[in-house]
Amino acid sequence: QVQLAESGGGLVQAGASLRLSCTASGRTFSTDDMAWFRQAPGKGREFVAGDSRSGGITHYADSVKGRFTISRDNAKNTVYLQMNSLKPEDTAVYYCAARLGYLGHYSYAGAYDYWGQGTQVTVSS
């Protein structure tokens, strides 16, 4: 059974940093696209960052570009999201996701096959 487990969320003040981790079990995703999404209360799930193994290319939402960095450690089957200069508007539940194929745009949540349970990030002003 494939599972993705996020960790690293918490309550921080604006300007602080957090690093989220997502560890996969049940299969390896070293050659698959992985991504982070987030969902704030009352809003839809939005793309935050993605790592494409097809070309080793990373993608970021404009709202986090320059502040967040996605990376992965294939030996640990883990993907990370380093979040710096956090803002109150970054408050959301953060989810990691993995997809086995390449159908659909990388920023489309429906294109992903596996999801973690989410980790809460709260940024106070």
mmCIF file of N, CA and C in Angstrom:
data_model
loop_
_atom_site.group_PDB
_atom_site.id
_atom_site.type_symbol
_atom_site.label_atom_id
_atom_site.label_comp_id
_atom_site.label_asym_id
_atom_site.label_seq_id
_atom_site.Cartn_x
_atom_site.Cartn_y
_atom_site.Cartn_z
ATOM 1 N N GLN A 1 0.846 -1.193 0.000
ATOM 2 C CA GLN A 1 0.000 0.000 0.000
ATOM 3 C C GLN A 1 0.881 1.243 0.000
ATOM 4 N N VAL A 2 0.619 2.110 -0.949
ATOM 5 C CA VAL A 2 1.408 3.333 -1.069
ATOM 6 C C VAL A 2 0.883 4.385 -0.100
ATOM 7 N N GLN A 3 1.782 4.995 0.632
ATOM 8 C CA GLN A 3 1.417 6.063 1.555
ATOM 9 C C GLN A 3 2.418 7.197 1.467
ATOM 10 N N LEU A 4 1.905 8.405 1.602
ATOM 11 C CA LEU A 4 2.729 9.605 1.711
ATOM 12 C C LEU A 4 2.430 10.225 3.071
ATOM 13 N N ALA A 5 3.472 10.511 3.829
ATOM 14 C CA ALA A 5 3.293 11.039 5.174
ATOM 15 C C ALA A 5 4.054 12.348 5.313
ATOM 16 N N GLU A 6 3.302 13.441 5.529
ATOM 17 C CA GLU A 6 3.928 14.744 5.723
ATOM 18 C C GLU A 6 4.239 14.985 7.187
ATOM 19 N N SER A 7 5.213 15.838 7.422
ATOM 20 C CA SER A 7 5.542 16.282 8.769
ATOM 21 C C SER A 7 6.236 17.633 8.666
ATOM 22 N N GLY A 8 6.358 18.297 9.815
ATOM 23 C CA GLY A 8 7.105 19.544 9.854
ATOM 24 C C GLY A 8 6.282 20.811 9.961
ATOM 25 N N GLY A 9 4.965 20.683 9.923
ATOM 26 C CA GLY A 9 4.129 21.866 10.048
ATOM 27 C C GLY A 9 4.160 22.415 11.467
ATOM 28 N N GLY A 10 3.554 23.588 11.643
ATOM 29 C CA GLY A 10 3.500 24.178 12.966
ATOM 30 C C GLY A 10 3.030 25.613 12.927
ATOM 31 N N LEU A 11 3.141 26.249 14.079
ATOM 32 C CA LEU A 11 2.750 27.647 14.243
ATOM 33 C C LEU A 11 4.022 28.485 14.358
ATOM 34 N N VAL A 12 4.182 29.450 13.465
ATOM 35 C CA VAL A 12 5.350 30.314 13.481
ATOM 36 C C VAL A 12 4.913 31.753 13.253
ATOM 37 N N GLN A 13 5.831 32.672 13.533
ATOM 38 C CA GLN A 13 5.568 34.083 13.284
ATOM 39 C C GLN A 13 5.991 34.450 11.858
ATOM 40 N N ALA A 14 5.417 35.510 11.363
ATOM 41 C CA ALA A 14 5.782 35.995 10.033
ATOM 42 C C ALA A 14 7.291 36.229 9.957
ATOM 43 N N GLY A 15 7.868 35.830 8.835
ATOM 44 C CA GLY A 15 9.305 35.967 8.645
ATOM 45 C C GLY A 15 10.108 34.734 8.996
ATOM 46 N N ALA A 16 9.471 33.798 9.686
ATOM 47 C CA ALA A 16 10.168 32.575 10.103
ATOM 48 C C ALA A 16 10.259 31.577 8.954
ATOM 49 N N SER A 17 10.929 30.465 9.242
ATOM 50 C CA SER A 17 11.104 29.399 8.257
ATOM 51 C C SER A 17 10.590 28.082 8.816
ATOM 52 N N LEU A 18 10.175 27.218 7.918
ATOM 53 C CA LEU A 18 9.787 25.854 8.255
ATOM 54 C C LEU A 18 10.250 24.949 7.117
ATOM 55 N N ARG A 19 10.517 23.696 7.449
ATOM 56 C CA ARG A 19 10.799 22.704 6.415
ATOM 57 C C ARG A 19 9.824 21.551 6.564
ATOM 58 N N LEU A 20 9.047 21.344 5.532
ATOM 59 C CA LEU A 20 8.123 20.220 5.495
ATOM 60 C C LEU A 20 8.801 19.028 4.848
ATOM 61 N N SER A 21 8.455 17.851 5.351
ATOM 62 C CA SER A 21 8.963 16.606 4.780
ATOM 63 C C SER A 21 7.796 15.731 4.374
ATOM 64 N N CYS A 22 8.013 14.945 3.349
ATOM 65 C CA CYS A 22 7.008 13.986 2.898
ATOM 66 C C CYS A 22 7.744 12.701 2.538
ATOM 67 N N THR A 23 7.491 11.661 3.313
ATOM 68 C CA THR A 23 8.154 10.384 3.093
ATOM 69 C C THR A 23 7.168 9.380 2.516
ATOM 70 N N ALA A 24 7.600 8.743 1.442
ATOM 71 C CA ALA A 24 6.756 7.763 0.771
ATOM 72 C C ALA A 24 7.103 6.357 1.226
ATOM 73 N N SER A 25 6.104 5.524 1.281
ATOM 74 C CA SER A 25 6.297 4.107 1.576
ATOM 75 C C SER A 25 5.435 3.295 0.637
ATOM 76 N N GLY A 26 5.842 2.092 0.383
ATOM 77 C CA GLY A 26 5.088 1.223 -0.504
ATOM 78 C C GLY A 26 5.599 1.197 -1.929
ATOM 79 N N ARG A 27 6.310 2.234 -2.340
ATOM 80 C CA ARG A 27 6.977 2.255 -3.637
ATOM 81 C C ARG A 27 7.915 3.454 -3.655
ATOM 82 N N THR A 28 8.830 3.471 -4.583
ATOM 83 C CA THR A 28 9.713 4.614 -4.729
ATOM 84 C C THR A 28 9.175 5.543 -5.807
ATOM 85 N N PHE A 29 9.464 6.825 -5.654
ATOM 86 C CA PHE A 29 8.994 7.830 -6.598
ATOM 87 C C PHE A 29 10.151 8.599 -7.224
ATOM 88 N N SER A 30 11.318 7.975 -7.267
ATOM 89 C CA SER A 30 12.511 8.687 -7.728
ATOM 90 C C SER A 30 12.396 9.149 -9.181
ATOM 91 N N THR A 31 11.568 8.480 -9.978
ATOM 92 C CA THR A 31 11.432 8.882 -11.381
ATOM 93 C C THR A 31 10.075 9.499 -11.668
ATOM 94 N N ASP A 32 9.345 9.848 -10.626
ATOM 95 C CA ASP A 32 7.996 10.397 -10.789
ATOM 96 C C ASP A 32 7.933 11.858 -10.349
ATOM 97 N N ASP A 33 6.939 12.550 -10.864
ATOM 98 C CA ASP A 33 6.707 13.926 -10.438
ATOM 99 C C ASP A 33 6.150 13.928 -9.020
ATOM 100 N N MET A 34 6.667 14.836 -8.227
ATOM 101 C CA MET A 34 6.113 15.046 -6.890
ATOM 102 C C MET A 34 5.884 16.535 -6.701
ATOM 103 N N ALA A 35 4.935 16.856 -5.848
ATOM 104 C CA ALA A 35 4.555 18.253 -5.703
ATOM 105 C C ALA A 35 4.008 18.519 -4.321
ATOM 106 N N TRP A 36 3.952 19.792 -4.002
ATOM 107 C CA TRP A 36 3.294 20.269 -2.787
ATOM 108 C C TRP A 36 2.127 21.162 -3.208
ATOM 109 N N PHE A 37 1.001 20.948 -2.549
ATOM 110 C CA PHE A 37 -0.187 21.779 -2.704
ATOM 111 C C PHE A 37 -0.562 22.303 -1.330
ATOM 112 N N ARG A 38 -1.432 23.285 -1.299
ATOM 113 C CA ARG A 38 -1.934 23.767 -0.019
ATOM 114 C C ARG A 38 -3.396 24.159 -0.158
ATOM 115 N N GLN A 39 -4.077 24.137 0.970
ATOM 116 C CA GLN A 39 -5.483 24.506 0.988
ATOM 117 C C GLN A 39 -5.769 25.317 2.231
ATOM 118 N N ALA A 40 -6.165 26.562 2.028
ATOM 119 C CA ALA A 40 -6.536 27.446 3.120
ATOM 120 C C ALA A 40 -8.031 27.291 3.385
ATOM 121 N N PRO A 41 -8.487 27.655 4.582
ATOM 122 C CA PRO A 41 -9.916 27.527 4.900
ATOM 123 C C PRO A 41 -10.783 28.271 3.892
ATOM 124 N N GLY A 42 -11.783 27.577 3.374
ATOM 125 C CA GLY A 42 -12.714 28.191 2.448
ATOM 126 C C GLY A 42 -12.207 28.347 1.028
ATOM 127 N N LYS A 43 -11.014 27.809 0.757
ATOM 128 C CA LYS A 43 -10.430 27.935 -0.576
ATOM 129 C C LYS A 43 -10.142 26.569 -1.162
ATOM 130 N N GLY A 44 -9.914 26.549 -2.466
ATOM 131 C CA GLY A 44 -9.574 25.307 -3.127
ATOM 132 C C GLY A 44 -8.116 24.952 -2.932
ATOM 133 N N ARG A 45 -7.763 23.742 -3.332
ATOM 134 C CA ARG A 45 -6.387 23.281 -3.213
ATOM 135 C C ARG A 45 -5.561 23.918 -4.321
ATOM 136 N N GLU A 46 -4.460 24.546 -3.949
ATOM 137 C CA GLU A 46 -3.649 25.233 -4.930
ATOM 138 C C GLU A 46 -2.225 24.671 -4.989
ATOM 139 N N PHE A 47 -1.677 24.704 -6.166
ATOM 140 C CA PHE A 47 -0.315 24.244 -6.403
ATOM 141 C C PHE A 47 0.666 25.206 -5.737
ATOM 142 N N VAL A 48 1.681 24.613 -5.097
ATOM 143 C CA VAL A 48 2.723 25.414 -4.470
ATOM 144 C C VAL A 48 4.064 25.212 -5.183
ATOM 145 N N ALA A 49 4.494 23.953 -5.300
ATOM 146 C CA ALA A 49 5.786 23.664 -5.907
ATOM 147 C C ALA A 49 5.787 22.232 -6.429
ATOM 148 N N GLY A 50 6.548 22.003 -7.497
ATOM 149 C CA GLY A 50 6.625 20.669 -8.076
ATOM 150 C C GLY A 50 8.035 20.349 -8.524
ATOM 151 N N ASP A 51 8.340 19.067 -8.492
ATOM 152 C CA ASP A 51 9.648 18.586 -8.931
ATOM 153 C C ASP A 51 9.419 17.517 -9.989
ATOM 154 N N SER A 52 9.870 17.796 -11.192
ATOM 155 C CA SER A 52 9.653 16.895 -12.311
ATOM 156 C C SER A 52 10.886 16.042 -12.538
ATOM 157 N N ARG A 53 10.724 14.731 -12.388
ATOM 158 C CA ARG A 53 11.868 13.850 -12.606
ATOM 159 C C ARG A 53 12.138 13.624 -14.080
ATOM 160 N N SER A 54 11.170 13.981 -14.905
ATOM 161 C CA SER A 54 11.368 13.759 -16.331
ATOM 162 C C SER A 54 12.501 14.621 -16.857
ATOM 163 N N GLY A 55 12.706 15.758 -16.222
ATOM 164 C CA GLY A 55 13.779 16.626 -16.689
ATOM 165 C C GLY A 55 14.515 17.302 -15.565
ATOM 166 N N GLY A 56 14.187 16.875 -14.340
ATOM 167 C CA GLY A 56 14.828 17.492 -13.188
ATOM 168 C C GLY A 56 14.501 18.966 -13.066
ATOM 169 N N ILE A 57 13.278 19.324 -13.444
ATOM 170 C CA ILE A 57 12.863 20.725 -13.448
ATOM 171 C C ILE A 57 11.931 20.977 -12.268
ATOM 172 N N THR A 58 12.090 22.118 -11.634
ATOM 173 C CA THR A 58 11.203 22.512 -10.550
ATOM 174 C C THR A 58 10.290 23.647 -11.005
ATOM 175 N N HIS A 59 9.114 23.676 -10.414
ATOM 176 C CA HIS A 59 8.127 24.706 -10.720
ATOM 177 C C HIS A 59 7.613 25.291 -9.413
ATOM 178 N N TYR A 60 7.264 26.558 -9.440
ATOM 179 C CA TYR A 60 6.754 27.225 -8.250
ATOM 180 C C TYR A 60 5.594 28.140 -8.610
ATOM 181 N N ALA A 61 4.650 28.226 -7.669
ATOM 182 C CA ALA A 61 3.606 29.235 -7.805
ATOM 183 C C ALA A 61 4.248 30.610 -7.647
ATOM 184 N N ASP A 62 3.699 31.584 -8.339
ATOM 185 C CA ASP A 62 4.266 32.934 -8.265
ATOM 186 C C ASP A 62 4.289 33.453 -6.832
ATOM 187 N N SER A 63 3.305 33.053 -6.033
ATOM 188 C CA SER A 63 3.184 33.566 -4.673
ATOM 189 C C SER A 63 4.294 33.077 -3.748
ATOM 190 N N VAL A 64 5.008 32.008 -4.133
ATOM 191 C CA VAL A 64 6.058 31.470 -3.262
ATOM 192 C C VAL A 64 7.426 31.515 -3.911
ATOM 193 N N LYS A 65 7.488 31.898 -5.159
ATOM 194 C CA LYS A 65 8.759 31.907 -5.879
ATOM 195 C C LYS A 65 9.773 32.810 -5.162
ATOM 196 N N GLY A 66 10.965 32.282 -4.970
ATOM 197 C CA GLY A 66 12.003 33.023 -4.273
ATOM 198 C C GLY A 66 12.001 32.820 -2.776
ATOM 199 N N ARG A 67 10.926 32.232 -2.236
ATOM 200 C CA ARG A 67 10.843 31.995 -0.786
ATOM 201 C C ARG A 67 10.830 30.503 -0.453
ATOM 202 N N PHE A 68 10.214 29.699 -1.313
ATOM 203 C CA PHE A 68 10.088 28.262 -1.069
ATOM 204 C C PHE A 68 11.004 27.496 -2.022
ATOM 205 N N THR A 69 11.497 26.350 -1.551
ATOM 206 C CA THR A 69 12.332 25.482 -2.378
ATOM 207 C C THR A 69 11.915 24.039 -2.192
ATOM 208 N N ILE A 70 11.647 23.362 -3.297
ATOM 209 C CA ILE A 70 11.335 21.940 -3.257
ATOM 210 C C ILE A 70 12.599 21.153 -3.581
ATOM 211 N N SER A 71 12.786 20.059 -2.856
ATOM 212 C CA SER A 71 13.923 19.196 -3.123
ATOM 213 C C SER A 71 13.549 17.782 -2.727
ATOM 214 N N ARG A 72 14.374 16.825 -3.108
ATOM 215 C CA ARG A 72 14.091 15.458 -2.709
ATOM 216 C C ARG A 72 15.367 14.706 -2.440
ATOM 217 N N ASP A 73 15.234 13.690 -1.603
ATOM 218 C CA ASP A 73 16.310 12.769 -1.282
ATOM 219 C C ASP A 73 15.809 11.385 -1.667
ATOM 220 N N ASN A 74 16.255 10.913 -2.819
ATOM 221 C CA ASN A 74 15.736 9.630 -3.311
ATOM 222 C C ASN A 74 16.155 8.462 -2.418
ATOM 223 N N ALA A 75 17.299 8.582 -1.780
ATOM 224 C CA ALA A 75 17.737 7.511 -0.892
ATOM 225 C C ALA A 75 16.786 7.340 0.284
ATOM 226 N N LYS A 76 16.156 8.432 0.677
ATOM 227 C CA LYS A 76 15.195 8.398 1.786
ATOM 228 C C LYS A 76 13.758 8.383 1.292
ATOM 229 N N ASN A 77 13.575 8.398 -0.027
ATOM 230 C CA ASN A 77 12.236 8.423 -0.606
ATOM 231 C C ASN A 77 11.417 9.576 -0.025
ATOM 232 N N THR A 78 12.063 10.717 0.095
ATOM 233 C CA THR A 78 11.467 11.867 0.781
ATOM 234 C C THR A 78 11.587 13.118 -0.086
ATOM 235 N N VAL A 79 10.535 13.911 -0.078
ATOM 236 C CA VAL A 79 10.553 15.214 -0.738
ATOM 237 C C VAL A 79 10.368 16.278 0.336
ATOM 238 N N TYR A 80 11.034 17.394 0.167
ATOM 239 C CA TYR A 80 11.012 18.469 1.152
ATOM 240 C C TYR A 80 10.445 19.746 0.551
ATOM 241 N N LEU A 81 9.955 20.602 1.429
ATOM 242 C CA LEU A 81 9.576 21.947 1.044
ATOM 243 C C LEU A 81 10.159 22.894 2.085
ATOM 244 N N GLN A 82 11.212 23.589 1.702
ATOM 245 C CA GLN A 82 11.813 24.591 2.571
ATOM 246 C C GLN A 82 11.063 25.894 2.362
ATOM 247 N N MET A 83 10.506 26.420 3.432
ATOM 248 C CA MET A 83 9.705 27.639 3.355
ATOM 249 C C MET A 83 10.360 28.726 4.183
ATOM 250 N N ASN A 84 10.802 29.781 3.526
ATOM 251 C CA ASN A 84 11.437 30.910 4.191
ATOM 252 C C ASN A 84 10.564 32.150 4.075
ATOM 253 N N SER A 85 10.845 33.114 4.924
ATOM 254 C CA SER A 85 10.118 34.393 4.890
ATOM 255 C C SER A 85 8.607 34.168 4.854
ATOM 256 N N LEU A 86 8.139 33.345 5.748
ATOM 257 C CA LEU A 86 6.716 32.989 5.750
ATOM 258 C C LEU A 86 5.834 34.201 6.027
ATOM 259 N N LYS A 87 4.680 34.198 5.390
ATOM 260 C CA LYS A 87 3.706 35.274 5.520
ATOM 261 C C LYS A 87 2.392 34.701 6.051
ATOM 262 N N PRO A 88 1.561 35.532 6.681
ATOM 263 C CA PRO A 88 0.268 35.031 7.162
ATOM 264 C C PRO A 88 -0.553 34.388 6.049
ATOM 265 N N GLU A 89 -0.435 34.877 4.834
ATOM 266 C CA GLU A 89 -1.203 34.302 3.723
ATOM 267 C C GLU A 89 -0.705 32.918 3.296
ATOM 268 N N ASP A 90 0.405 32.465 3.873
ATOM 269 C CA ASP A 90 0.876 31.099 3.632
ATOM 270 C C ASP A 90 0.171 30.087 4.535
ATOM 271 N N THR A 91 -0.634 30.573 5.458
ATOM 272 C CA THR A 91 -1.358 29.682 6.363
ATOM 273 C C THR A 91 -2.289 28.765 5.586
ATOM 274 N N ALA A 92 -2.138 27.467 5.791
ATOM 275 C CA ALA A 92 -2.927 26.478 5.063
ATOM 276 C C ALA A 92 -2.532 25.084 5.543
ATOM 277 N N VAL A 93 -3.297 24.106 5.097
ATOM 278 C CA VAL A 93 -2.871 22.715 5.219
ATOM 279 C C VAL A 93 -2.064 22.393 3.964
ATOM 280 N N TYR A 94 -0.891 21.868 4.175
ATOM 281 C CA TYR A 94 0.012 21.547 3.067
ATOM 282 C C TYR A 94 -0.011 20.048 2.812
ATOM 283 N N TYR A 95 -0.152 19.694 1.530
ATOM 284 C CA TYR A 95 -0.224 18.299 1.120
ATOM 285 C C TYR A 95 0.894 17.995 0.125
ATOM 286 N N CYS A 96 1.490 16.833 0.257
ATOM 287 C CA CYS A 96 2.379 16.383 -0.804
ATOM 288 C C CYS A 96 1.619 15.406 -1.693
ATOM 289 N N ALA A 97 2.063 15.327 -2.933
ATOM 290 C CA ALA A 97 1.379 14.504 -3.919
ATOM 291 C C ALA A 97 2.396 13.909 -4.872
ATOM 292 N N ALA A 98 2.030 12.775 -5.444
ATOM 293 C CA ALA A 98 2.899 12.108 -6.422
ATOM 294 C C ALA A 98 2.043 11.599 -7.570
ATOM 295 N N ARG A 99 2.602 11.623 -8.764
ATOM 296 C CA ARG A 99 1.865 11.080 -9.891
ATOM 297 C C ARG A 99 2.769 10.156 -10.696
ATOM 298 N N LEU A 100 2.141 9.139 -11.249
ATOM 299 C CA LEU A 100 2.896 8.101 -11.940
ATOM 300 C C LEU A 100 3.085 8.425 -13.412
ATOM 301 N N GLY A 101 2.217 9.247 -13.966
ATOM 302 C CA GLY A 101 2.307 9.550 -15.386
ATOM 303 C C GLY A 101 2.464 11.036 -15.606
ATOM 304 N N TYR A 102 2.178 11.483 -16.825
ATOM 305 C CA TYR A 102 2.375 12.881 -17.170
ATOM 306 C C TYR A 102 1.149 13.474 -17.849
ATOM 307 N N LEU A 103 -0.017 12.879 -17.565
ATOM 308 C CA LEU A 103 -1.247 13.411 -18.111
ATOM 309 C C LEU A 103 -1.716 14.572 -17.250
ATOM 310 N N GLY A 104 -2.000 15.689 -17.870
ATOM 311 C CA GLY A 104 -2.451 16.838 -17.115
ATOM 312 C C GLY A 104 -1.294 17.721 -16.698
ATOM 313 N N HIS A 105 -1.593 18.985 -16.544
ATOM 314 C CA HIS A 105 -0.564 19.949 -16.169
ATOM 315 C C HIS A 105 -0.058 19.656 -14.759
ATOM 316 N N TYR A 106 1.191 19.925 -14.511
ATOM 317 C CA TYR A 106 1.793 19.613 -13.209
ATOM 318 C C TYR A 106 1.143 20.385 -12.075
ATOM 319 N N SER A 107 0.489 21.489 -12.376
ATOM 320 C CA SER A 107 -0.132 22.291 -11.324
ATOM 321 C C SER A 107 -1.579 21.888 -11.051
ATOM 322 N N TYR A 108 -2.079 20.897 -11.761
ATOM 323 C CA TYR A 108 -3.456 20.458 -11.614
ATOM 324 C C TYR A 108 -3.546 19.331 -10.593
ATOM 325 N N ALA A 109 -4.293 19.547 -9.534
ATOM 326 C CA ALA A 109 -4.376 18.558 -8.464
ATOM 327 C C ALA A 109 -4.901 17.221 -8.970
ATOM 328 N N GLY A 110 -5.814 17.272 -9.929
ATOM 329 C CA GLY A 110 -6.402 16.045 -10.461
ATOM 330 C C GLY A 110 -5.421 15.173 -11.221
ATOM 331 N N ALA A 111 -4.242 15.694 -11.517
ATOM 332 C CA ALA A 111 -3.240 14.925 -12.261
ATOM 333 C C ALA A 111 -2.422 14.020 -11.352
ATOM 334 N N TYR A 112 -2.620 14.093 -10.046
ATOM 335 C CA TYR A 112 -1.812 13.349 -9.094
ATOM 336 C C TYR A 112 -2.566 12.139 -8.565
ATOM 337 N N ASP A 113 -1.811 11.056 -8.374
ATOM 338 C CA ASP A 113 -2.391 9.772 -7.999
ATOM 339 C C ASP A 113 -2.372 9.498 -6.502
ATOM 340 N N TYR A 114 -1.408 10.034 -5.816
ATOM 341 C CA TYR A 114 -1.260 9.757 -4.387
ATOM 342 C C TYR A 114 -1.143 11.078 -3.611
ATOM 343 N N TRP A 115 -1.738 11.064 -2.426
ATOM 344 C CA TRP A 115 -1.756 12.251 -1.576
ATOM 345 C C TRP A 115 -1.440 11.866 -0.141
ATOM 346 N N GLY A 116 -0.758 12.787 0.558
ATOM 347 C CA GLY A 116 -0.588 12.630 1.987
ATOM 348 C C GLY A 116 -1.803 13.151 2.729
ATOM 349 N N GLN A 117 -1.762 13.049 4.040
ATOM 350 C CA GLN A 117 -2.898 13.446 4.862
ATOM 351 C C GLN A 117 -2.892 14.945 5.172
ATOM 352 N N GLY A 118 -1.771 15.603 4.911
ATOM 353 C CA GLY A 118 -1.681 17.035 5.126
ATOM 354 C C GLY A 118 -1.048 17.402 6.456
ATOM 355 N N THR A 119 -0.396 18.555 6.489
ATOM 356 C CA THR A 119 0.182 19.085 7.715
ATOM 357 C C THR A 119 -0.147 20.579 7.790
ATOM 358 N N GLN A 120 -0.564 21.020 8.963
ATOM 359 C CA GLN A 120 -1.010 22.398 9.134
ATOM 360 C C GLN A 120 0.176 23.343 9.304
ATOM 361 N N VAL A 121 0.157 24.419 8.563
ATOM 362 C CA VAL A 121 1.122 25.510 8.719
ATOM 363 C C VAL A 121 0.326 26.771 9.047
ATOM 364 N N THR A 122 0.639 27.372 10.175
ATOM 365 C CA THR A 122 -0.031 28.597 10.587
ATOM 366 C C THR A 122 1.019 29.670 10.825
ATOM 367 N N VAL A 123 0.848 30.805 10.149
ATOM 368 C CA VAL A 123 1.794 31.910 10.258
ATOM 369 C C VAL A 123 1.066 33.095 10.878
ATOM 370 N N SER A 124 1.522 33.523 12.024
ATOM 371 C CA SER A 124 0.900 34.649 12.706
ATOM 372 C C SER A 124 1.609 35.947 12.343
ATOM 373 N N SER A 125 0.850 37.034 12.367
ATOM 374 C CA SER A 125 1.415 38.337 11.983
ATOM 375 C C SER A 125 2.026 39.039 13.178
#
